[in-house]
Amino acid sequence: MAKGQCISVRDIEGGQCGDFWAVDADDFDHFLSPSHSWVHIGRIQPRVGDELVTNRREPILKILSDDVGWHDMLVPACDRHRYERYYGIAGHRNCHDNFLEAMSTREWGKREVPQPFNLFMNTFIEPDGTLHIRDPISKAGDMITMMAEMSLIVVVSACPMDLNPVGGQGITDLEILVGDSEEIILNR
Amino acid sequence: MAKGQCISVRDIEGGQCGDFWAVDADDFDHFLSPSHSWVHIGRIQPRVGDELVTNRREPILKILSDDVGWHDMLVPACDRHRYERYYGIAGHRNCHDNFLEAMSTREWGKREVPQPFNLFMNTFIEPDGTLHIRDPISKAGDMITMMAEMSLIVVVSACPMDLNPVGGQGITDLEILVGDSEEIILNR
């Protein structure tokens, strides 16, 4: 994505999460950081109009519209360790490796997979700190649209988790639309 | 620290946070990860008896005792960008650079500074996701003790933030004690 371009991610059938990453196209050590974004916006849940920031606290994406209004920025990408240690399953597709696969042609190298922005993922924290992961609340066709504030590489992995409520009632596709403005995307 | 050794961090005067990191002594790409620990323990606030895990979901530290029972795992280390962008101050000491300074003799290289475990830091999340950073609740002499579950390098930075409530009523020292058992530390 070029600076100023917009991206929409649409939950086609509803109830499907997607791990979303944005990396500075010119510097792979510089990327969207949920934890730095929390401090910037004063919330762990971003809202329309919020600017998300990088690990160097630079604006990277602005949220233009959002049909759901509830996403997750807490849960790290599932990886083979998650499936092996917690479910006893080897070889399961996972968002961590999906990111590395997507970036394998771009010399990501041995860098850590950054903390994702988990679109349509429904987590909730109780006042005592208890973390709940629940069925997504997104409905068929719901989407979120963001504008790039720098030149970006974006990776989205439709969450393949089928062993806990995070994925709702089944694994389905997400649609990704990129355009020069929000209007161009919405009028497609 | 060797595997099985214990570490206590004591808030000598009370009201002082400390950014705490633990890195696998044999593999610097492997370290304590707050976000993976949340999923492991089902809470964003660790309790006595909890095992914290690494970015590969391996047990790294177990919490043996804790006088406070409320710490933070959400807020990234303050860095020069935090002081420059949010407070207009250049050259302020910060936990991010304190970590890099402590690790500079150990070939940390260009790796990202991991998300810290912020001892004695008092954050609170409202049900709508609002993040509050408040005065620490730790009193003089309060401490937390953990046991290493692998060979570790630990870094602790007494938080030098003096521009918001996170640091309480002033910047004071933390005491770090390492011993072969919890009893050895407590009987010192």
CSV table of C-alpha atoms in Angstrom, one decimal:
chain,number,residue,atom,x,y,z
A,1,MET,CA,0.0,0.0,0.0
A,2,ALA,CA,1.1,3.5,-0.7
A,3,LYS,CA,0.7,6.2,1.9
A,4,GLY,CA,-2.9,7.5,1.7
A,5,GLN,CA,-4.3,4.4,0.2
A,6,CYS,CA,-7.1,2.6,2.0
A,7,ILE,CA,-7.6,-1.0,2.9
A,8,SER,CA,-10.9,-2.8,3.9
A,9,VAL,CA,-11.1,-6.2,5.4
A,10,ARG,CA,-14.5,-7.8,5.0
A,11,ASP,CA,-15.9,-10.7,7.0
A,12,ILE,CA,-17.8,-12.3,4.1
A,13,GLU,CA,-19.8,-14.9,6.0
A,14,GLY,CA,-19.5,-13.4,9.5
A,15,GLY,CA,-17.9,-14.8,12.6
A,16,GLN,CA,-14.4,-15.0,11.1
A,17,CYS,CA,-11.3,-13.4,12.7
A,18,GLY,CA,-8.3,-12.2,10.8
A,19,ASP,CA,-4.8,-11.5,12.1
A,20,PHE,CA,-3.6,-8.3,10.6
A,21,TRP,CA,-0.1,-6.9,10.4
A,22,ALA,CA,1.3,-3.7,8.8
A,23,VAL,CA,5.0,-3.3,8.2
A,24,ASP,CA,6.9,-0.2,7.0
A,25,ALA,CA,7.7,-1.1,3.4
A,26,ASP,CA,11.1,0.6,3.7
A,27,ASP,CA,12.1,-0.8,7.1
A,28,PHE,CA,11.0,-4.2,8.4
A,29,ASP,CA,12.1,-3.4,11.9
A,30,HIS,CA,9.3,-0.8,12.0
A,31,PHE,CA,5.7,-2.0,12.2
A,32,LEU,CA,2.2,-1.6,13.7
A,33,SER,CA,2.4,-2.2,17.4
A,34,PRO,CA,-0.8,-2.8,19.4
A,35,SER,CA,0.9,-2.1,22.8
A,36,HIS,CA,2.3,1.3,21.6
A,37,SER,CA,-1.1,2.0,20.1
A,38,TRP,CA,-2.9,1.4,23.5
A,39,VAL,CA,-0.8,4.1,25.1
A,40,HIS,CA,-1.3,6.4,22.2
A,41,ILE,CA,-5.1,6.1,22.1
A,42,GLY,CA,-5.6,5.4,25.8
A,43,ARG,CA,-7.6,2.3,25.1
A,44,ILE,CA,-6.9,-1.3,24.2
A,45,GLN,CA,-9.9,-1.2,21.8
A,46,PRO,CA,-9.5,1.1,18.8
A,47,ARG,CA,-12.4,3.2,17.5
A,48,VAL,CA,-13.2,5.0,14.3
A,49,GLY,CA,-10.9,8.1,14.0
A,50,ASP,CA,-8.2,6.5,16.0
A,51,GLU,CA,-4.6,6.5,14.8
A,52,LEU,CA,-2.7,3.3,15.3
A,53,VAL,CA,1.1,3.7,15.8
A,54,THR,CA,4.3,1.7,15.3
A,55,ASN,CA,6.9,0.4,17.7
A,56,ARG,CA,8.5,3.8,17.2
A,57,ARG,CA,5.2,5.6,18.0
A,58,GLU,CA,4.7,6.9,14.5
A,59,PRO,CA,1.2,7.0,13.0
A,60,ILE,CA,0.8,4.0,10.6
A,61,LEU,CA,-2.9,3.5,10.1
A,62,LYS,CA,-6.0,5.5,10.7
A,63,ILE,CA,-9.4,3.8,11.2
A,64,LEU,CA,-11.9,5.3,8.9
A,65,SER,CA,-14.9,3.1,9.4
A,66,ASP,CA,-15.8,0.0,11.2
A,67,ASP,CA,-19.1,-2.0,11.2
A,68,VAL,CA,-18.2,-4.0,14.3
A,69,GLY,CA,-16.3,-1.7,16.7
A,70,TRP,CA,-14.8,-4.5,18.7
A,71,HIS,CA,-11.5,-6.1,17.8
A,72,ASP,CA,-8.6,-7.7,19.7
A,73,MET,CA,-5.1,-6.4,20.1
A,74,LEU,CA,-4.1,-8.7,23.0
A,75,VAL,CA,-3.7,-12.2,21.7
A,76,PRO,CA,-0.5,-13.2,19.9
A,77,ALA,CA,-0.7,-15.1,16.7
A,78,CYS,CA,-1.4,-18.8,17.1
A,79,ASP,CA,1.7,-20.8,16.2
A,80,ARG,CA,2.7,-24.5,16.1
A,81,HIS,CA,3.5,-24.3,19.8
A,82,ARG,CA,-0.1,-23.3,20.6
A,83,TYR,CA,-1.5,-26.2,18.6
A,84,GLU,CA,1.1,-28.7,19.9
A,85,ARG,CA,1.2,-27.8,23.6
A,86,TYR,CA,-2.5,-26.9,24.2
A,87,TYR,CA,-4.3,-29.2,21.7
A,88,GLY,CA,-1.7,-32.0,21.0
A,89,ILE,CA,-1.9,-31.4,17.2
A,90,ALA,CA,1.1,-31.1,15.0
A,91,GLY,CA,1.1,-29.5,11.5
A,92,HIS,CA,-2.0,-27.3,12.0
A,93,ARG,CA,-2.1,-24.1,9.9
A,94,ASN,CA,-1.6,-21.1,12.0
A,95,CYS,CA,-1.4,-17.3,11.6
A,96,HIS,CA,2.2,-17.1,12.8
A,97,ASP,CA,3.5,-19.3,10.0
A,98,ASN,CA,1.0,-17.8,7.5
A,99,PHE,CA,2.7,-14.4,8.2
A,100,LEU,CA,6.2,-15.9,7.7
A,101,GLU,CA,5.0,-17.7,4.5
A,102,ALA,CA,3.6,-14.4,3.1
A,103,MET,CA,6.8,-12.6,4.0
A,104,SER,CA,9.2,-15.3,2.8
A,105,THR,CA,9.7,-13.7,-0.6
A,106,ARG,CA,10.5,-10.4,1.1
A,107,GLU,CA,13.5,-11.2,3.3
A,108,TRP,CA,11.8,-10.9,6.6
A,109,GLY,CA,14.6,-13.1,7.9
A,110,LYS,CA,14.8,-14.2,11.5
A,111,ARG,CA,12.8,-11.2,12.9
A,112,GLU,CA,10.1,-12.0,15.5
A,113,VAL,CA,6.5,-12.1,14.1
A,114,PRO,CA,5.0,-8.9,15.5
A,115,GLN,CA,1.9,-8.8,17.7
A,116,PRO,CA,-1.1,-8.8,15.3
A,117,PHE,CA,-4.2,-6.6,15.3
A,118,ASN,CA,-6.8,-9.3,15.4
A,119,LEU,CA,-9.8,-8.1,13.3
A,120,PHE,CA,-13.2,-9.3,14.4
A,121,MET,CA,-11.7,-11.2,17.3
A,122,ASN,CA,-13.9,-10.9,20.4
A,123,THR,CA,-11.9,-10.8,23.6
A,124,PHE,CA,-13.0,-9.3,26.9
A,125,ILE,CA,-11.1,-8.5,30.1
A,126,GLU,CA,-12.8,-8.6,33.5
A,127,PRO,CA,-11.8,-6.0,36.1
A,128,ASP,CA,-9.7,-8.7,37.9
A,129,GLY,CA,-7.8,-9.3,34.7
A,130,THR,CA,-9.4,-12.4,33.5
A,131,LEU,CA,-9.2,-12.8,29.7
A,132,HIS,CA,-12.1,-14.3,27.8
A,133,ILE,CA,-12.0,-15.3,24.1
A,134,ARG,CA,-15.5,-15.5,22.8
A,135,ASP,CA,-17.3,-16.1,19.5
A,136,PRO,CA,-16.9,-13.2,17.1
A,137,ILE,CA,-19.7,-10.7,16.9
A,138,SER,CA,-19.1,-9.8,13.2
A,139,LYS,CA,-22.0,-10.5,10.8
A,140,ALA,CA,-21.9,-11.4,7.2
A,141,GLY,CA,-20.5,-8.4,5.2
A,142,ASP,CA,-19.1,-6.5,8.1
A,143,MET,CA,-15.9,-4.6,7.4
A,144,ILE,CA,-13.3,-2.3,8.8
A,145,THR,CA,-11.5,0.3,6.6
A,146,MET,CA,-8.2,1.9,7.4
A,147,MET,CA,-5.9,4.5,5.7
A,148,ALA,CA,-2.2,3.9,5.4
A,149,GLU,CA,-0.1,6.7,6.9
A,150,MET,CA,3.1,5.4,5.4
A,151,SER,CA,4.2,3.0,2.6
A,152,LEU,CA,3.2,-0.4,3.9
A,153,ILE,CA,3.2,-4.1,3.5
A,154,VAL,CA,0.1,-5.6,4.9
A,155,VAL,CA,-0.5,-9.2,5.8
A,156,VAL,CA,-3.8,-10.7,6.7
A,157,SER,CA,-4.4,-14.3,7.8
A,158,ALA,CA,-7.9,-15.6,8.1
A,159,CYS,CA,-7.7,-17.3,11.5
A,160,PRO,CA,-7.6,-21.1,11.0
A,161,MET,CA,-8.3,-21.9,14.7
A,162,ASP,CA,-11.1,-24.5,14.8
A,163,LEU,CA,-10.5,-25.8,18.4
A,164,ASN,CA,-11.9,-23.0,20.5
A,165,PRO,CA,-14.6,-20.3,20.2
A,166,VAL,CA,-12.3,-17.7,18.6
A,167,GLY,CA,-13.2,-18.8,15.1
A,168,GLY,CA,-17.0,-18.9,15.7
A,169,GLN,CA,-18.9,-21.5,13.7
A,170,GLY,CA,-16.3,-22.4,11.1
A,171,ILE,CA,-13.3,-21.1,9.1
A,172,THR,CA,-14.4,-18.9,6.2
A,173,ASP,CA,-12.7,-16.4,3.9
A,174,LEU,CA,-12.0,-12.7,4.4
A,175,GLU,CA,-12.1,-10.3,1.5
A,176,ILE,CA,-9.3,-7.7,1.3
A,177,LEU,CA,-9.8,-4.6,-0.8
A,178,VAL,CA,-7.2,-1.9,-1.4
A,179,GLY,CA,-8.0,1.4,-3.2
A,180,ASP,CA,-6.9,5.0,-3.5
A,181,SER,CA,-9.8,6.2,-1.2
A,182,GLU,CA,-12.5,4.8,1.0
A,183,GLU,CA,-15.1,5.8,-1.6
A,184,ILE,CA,-13.5,3.8,-4.3
A,185,ILE,CA,-13.5,0.7,-2.1
A,186,LEU,CA,-17.1,1.1,-0.9
A,187,ASN,CA,-18.4,1.7,-4.4
A,188,ARG,CA,-16.9,-1.5,-5.7
B,1,MET,CA,20.3,-16.9,36.7
B,2,ALA,CA,20.6,-20.7,36.6
B,3,LYS,CA,17.4,-22.8,36.2
B,4,GLY,CA,15.9,-23.2,39.7
B,5,GLN,CA,17.3,-20.0,41.1
B,6,CYS,CA,15.0,-17.4,42.5
B,7,ILE,CA,14.9,-13.6,42.1
B,8,SER,CA,13.2,-11.1,44.2
B,9,VAL,CA,12.6,-7.5,43.3
B,10,ARG,CA,11.8,-5.2,46.2
B,11,ASP,CA,10.3,-1.8,46.1
B,12,ILE,CA,12.4,-0.2,48.8
B,13,GLU,CA,10.5,3.0,49.4
B,14,GLY,CA,7.2,2.1,47.8
B,15,GLY,CA,5.5,3.5,44.7
B,16,GLN,CA,8.3,2.6,42.3
B,17,CYS,CA,7.7,0.6,39.1
B,18,GLY,CA,10.3,-1.6,37.4
B,19,ASP,CA,10.4,-2.9,33.8
B,20,PHE,CA,11.5,-6.5,34.0
B,21,TRP,CA,12.7,-8.7,31.2
B,22,ALA,CA,13.9,-12.3,31.2
B,23,VAL,CA,15.8,-13.7,28.2
B,24,ASP,CA,16.9,-17.3,27.5
B,25,ALA,CA,20.6,-17.1,28.3
B,26,ASP,CA,21.3,-19.5,25.4
B,27,ASP,CA,19.0,-17.9,22.7
B,28,PHE,CA,18.3,-14.2,22.7
B,29,ASP,CA,15.4,-14.8,20.3
B,30,HIS,CA,13.6,-16.5,23.1
B,31,PHE,CA,12.2,-14.5,26.0
B,32,LEU,CA,9.5,-13.8,28.5
B,33,SER,CA,6.4,-12.7,26.6
B,34,PRO,CA,3.5,-11.0,28.4
B,35,SER,CA,1.0,-11.7,25.6
B,36,HIS,CA,1.8,-15.4,25.3
B,37,SER,CA,1.5,-15.5,29.2
B,38,TRP,CA,-2.0,-14.0,29.1
B,39,VAL,CA,-3.2,-16.8,26.9
B,40,HIS,CA,-1.4,-19.4,29.1
B,41,ILE,CA,-2.8,-18.2,32.4
B,42,GLY,CA,-6.1,-16.8,31.1
B,43,ARG,CA,-5.5,-13.5,32.7
B,44,ILE,CA,-3.6,-10.3,32.0
B,45,GLN,CA,-2.7,-10.1,35.7
B,46,PRO,CA,-0.4,-12.9,36.9
B,47,ARG,CA,-1.0,-14.4,40.4
B,48,VAL,CA,1.1,-16.4,42.8
B,49,GLY,CA,1.6,-19.9,41.4
B,50,ASP,CA,1.3,-18.8,37.8
B,51,GLU,CA,3.8,-19.8,35.3
B,52,LEU,CA,4.9,-17.1,32.8
B,53,VAL,CA,5.8,-18.3,29.3
B,54,THR,CA,8.1,-17.3,26.4
B,55,ASN,CA,7.3,-16.2,22.9
B,56,ARG,CA,7.5,-20.0,22.2
B,57,ARG,CA,5.1,-20.8,25.0
B,58,GLU,CA,7.7,-22.5,27.2
B,59,PRO,CA,7.6,-21.9,31.0
B,60,ILE,CA,10.3,-19.4,31.9
B,61,LEU,CA,9.4,-18.0,35.4
B,62,LYS,CA,7.0,-19.1,38.2
B,63,ILE,CA,5.6,-16.6,40.6
B,64,LEU,CA,6.4,-17.8,44.1
B,65,SER,CA,5.2,-14.9,46.3
B,66,ASP,CA,4.0,-11.4,45.7
B,67,ASP,CA,3.2,-8.7,48.3
B,68,VAL,CA,1.3,-6.6,45.9
B,69,GLY,CA,-0.7,-8.9,43.5
B,70,TRP,CA,-1.2,-6.2,40.9
B,71,HIS,CA,1.4,-5.6,38.1
B,72,ASP,CA,1.2,-4.5,34.5
B,73,MET,CA,2.0,-6.5,31.4
B,74,LEU,CA,0.4,-4.2,28.9
B,75,VAL,CA,2.5,-1.0,28.6
B,76,PRO,CA,5.6,-1.1,26.4
B,77,ALA,CA,8.9,0.3,27.7
B,78,CYS,CA,9.1,4.0,27.5
B,79,ASP,CA,11.6,5.1,24.9
B,80,ARG,CA,13.0,8.3,23.6
B,81,HIS,CA,10.0,8.6,21.2
B,82,ARG,CA,7.6,8.5,24.2
B,83,TYR,CA,9.5,11.4,25.8
B,84,GLU,CA,10.0,13.4,22.6
B,85,ARG,CA,6.6,13.0,21.0
B,86,TYR,CA,4.4,13.1,24.1
B,87,TYR,CA,6.3,15.4,26.5
B,88,GLY,CA,8.7,17.3,24.1
B,89,ILE,CA,11.8,16.2,26.1
B,90,ALA,CA,14.9,14.9,24.5
B,91,GLY,CA,17.6,12.8,26.2
B,92,HIS,CA,15.4,11.6,29.1
B,93,ARG,CA,16.5,8.2,30.6
B,94,ASN,CA,14.1,5.5,29.6
B,95,CYS,CA,13.6,1.8,30.2
B,96,HIS,CA,13.9,0.9,26.5
B,97,ASP,CA,17.5,2.3,26.3
B,98,ASN,CA,18.3,1.0,29.8
B,99,PHE,CA,17.6,-2.5,28.5
B,100,LEU,CA,19.8,-2.0,25.5
B,101,GLU,CA,22.5,-0.5,27.6
B,102,ALA,CA,22.4,-3.4,30.0
B,103,MET,CA,22.5,-5.9,27.1
B,104,SER,CA,25.1,-4.0,25.1
B,105,THR,CA,28.0,-6.2,26.3
B,106,ARG,CA,26.0,-9.3,25.4
B,107,GLU,CA,25.5,-8.9,21.6
B,108,TRP,CA,21.8,-8.2,21.8
B,109,GLY,CA,22.3,-6.6,18.4
B,110,LYS,CA,19.4,-5.1,16.4
B,111,ARG,CA,16.7,-7.2,18.0
B,112,GLU,CA,13.5,-5.4,19.1
B,113,VAL,CA,13.3,-4.7,22.9
B,114,PRO,CA,10.7,-7.3,24.1
B,115,GLN,CA,7.5,-6.2,25.8
B,116,PRO,CA,8.4,-5.9,29.6
B,117,PHE,CA,6.7,-7.3,32.7
B,118,ASN,CA,6.1,-4.0,34.6
B,119,LEU,CA,6.5,-4.8,38.3
B,120,PHE,CA,4.5,-2.7,40.7
B,121,MET,CA,2.9,-0.8,37.7
B,122,ASN,CA,-0.7,0.0,38.3
B,123,THR,CA,-2.8,-0.2,35.1
B,124,PHE,CA,-6.5,-0.8,34.9
B,125,ILE,CA,-8.8,-1.6,32.0
B,126,GLU,CA,-12.4,-0.6,32.0
B,127,PRO,CA,-15.0,-2.9,30.3
B,128,ASP,CA,-15.0,-0.6,27.3
B,129,GLY,CA,-11.3,-1.0,26.9
B,130,THR,CA,-10.1,2.3,28.4
B,131,LEU,CA,-6.6,2.0,29.8
B,132,HIS,CA,-5.7,3.9,33.0
B,133,ILE,CA,-2.2,4.3,34.3
B,134,ARG,CA,-2.3,5.1,38.0
B,135,ASP,CA,-0.1,5.6,41.0
B,136,PRO,CA,1.5,2.4,42.1
B,137,ILE,CA,0.0,0.7,45.1
B,138,SER,CA,3.2,-1.0,46.3
B,139,LYS,CA,4.4,0.0,49.8
B,140,ALA,CA,7.9,0.3,51.2
B,141,GLY,CA,9.5,-3.1,51.3
B,142,ASP,CA,6.9,-4.9,49.0
B,143,MET,CA,8.5,-7.5,46.9
B,144,ILE,CA,7.7,-10.2,44.3
B,145,THR,CA,9.7,-13.4,44.0
B,146,MET,CA,10.0,-15.7,41.0
B,147,MET,CA,11.8,-18.9,40.1
B,148,ALA,CA,13.7,-19.3,36.9
B,149,GLU,CA,12.5,-22.3,34.8
B,150,MET,CA,15.4,-22.0,32.4
B,151,SER,CA,18.9,-20.4,32.4
B,152,LEU,CA,18.2,-16.7,32.1
B,153,ILE,CA,19.5,-13.2,31.7
B,154,VAL,CA,17.3,-10.8,33.6
B,155,VAL,CA,17.2,-7.1,33.2
B,156,VAL,CA,15.4,-4.7,35.5
B,157,SER,CA,15.1,-1.0,35.0
B,158,ALA,CA,13.6,1.2,37.8
B,159,CYS,CA,11.2,3.3,35.8
B,160,PRO,CA,12.5,6.9,35.4
B,161,MET,CA,9.2,8.3,34.3
B,162,ASP,CA,8.6,11.5,36.3
B,163,LEU,CA,6.0,13.1,34.0
B,164,ASN,CA,2.9,11.1,34.7
B,165,PRO,CA,1.4,9.1,37.6
B,166,VAL,CA,3.1,5.8,36.7
B,167,GLY,CA,6.1,6.5,38.9
B,168,GLY,CA,4.1,7.6,41.9
B,169,GLN,CA,5.7,10.3,44.1
B,170,GLY,CA,9.3,10.1,42.9
B,171,ILE,CA,11.9,7.9,41.3
B,172,THR,CA,13.5,5.6,43.8
B,173,ASP,CA,15.6,2.5,43.8
B,174,LEU,CA,14.6,-1.2,43.5
B,175,GLU,CA,16.5,-3.9,45.2
B,176,ILE,CA,17.3,-7.1,43.2
B,177,LEU,CA,18.1,-10.3,45.1
B,178,VAL,CA,19.1,-13.6,43.5
B,179,GLY,CA,19.5,-16.8,45.4
B,180,ASP,CA,19.3,-20.6,45.2
B,181,SER,CA,15.9,-20.7,46.9
B,182,GLU,CA,13.2,-18.4,48.1
B,183,GLU,CA,14.2,-19.0,51.7
B,184,ILE,CA,17.8,-17.9,51.1
B,185,ILE,CA,16.5,-14.6,49.7
B,186,LEU,CA,13.9,-14.0,52.4
B,187,ASN,CA,16.3,-14.8,55.2
B,188,ARG,CA,18.9,-12.2,54.0
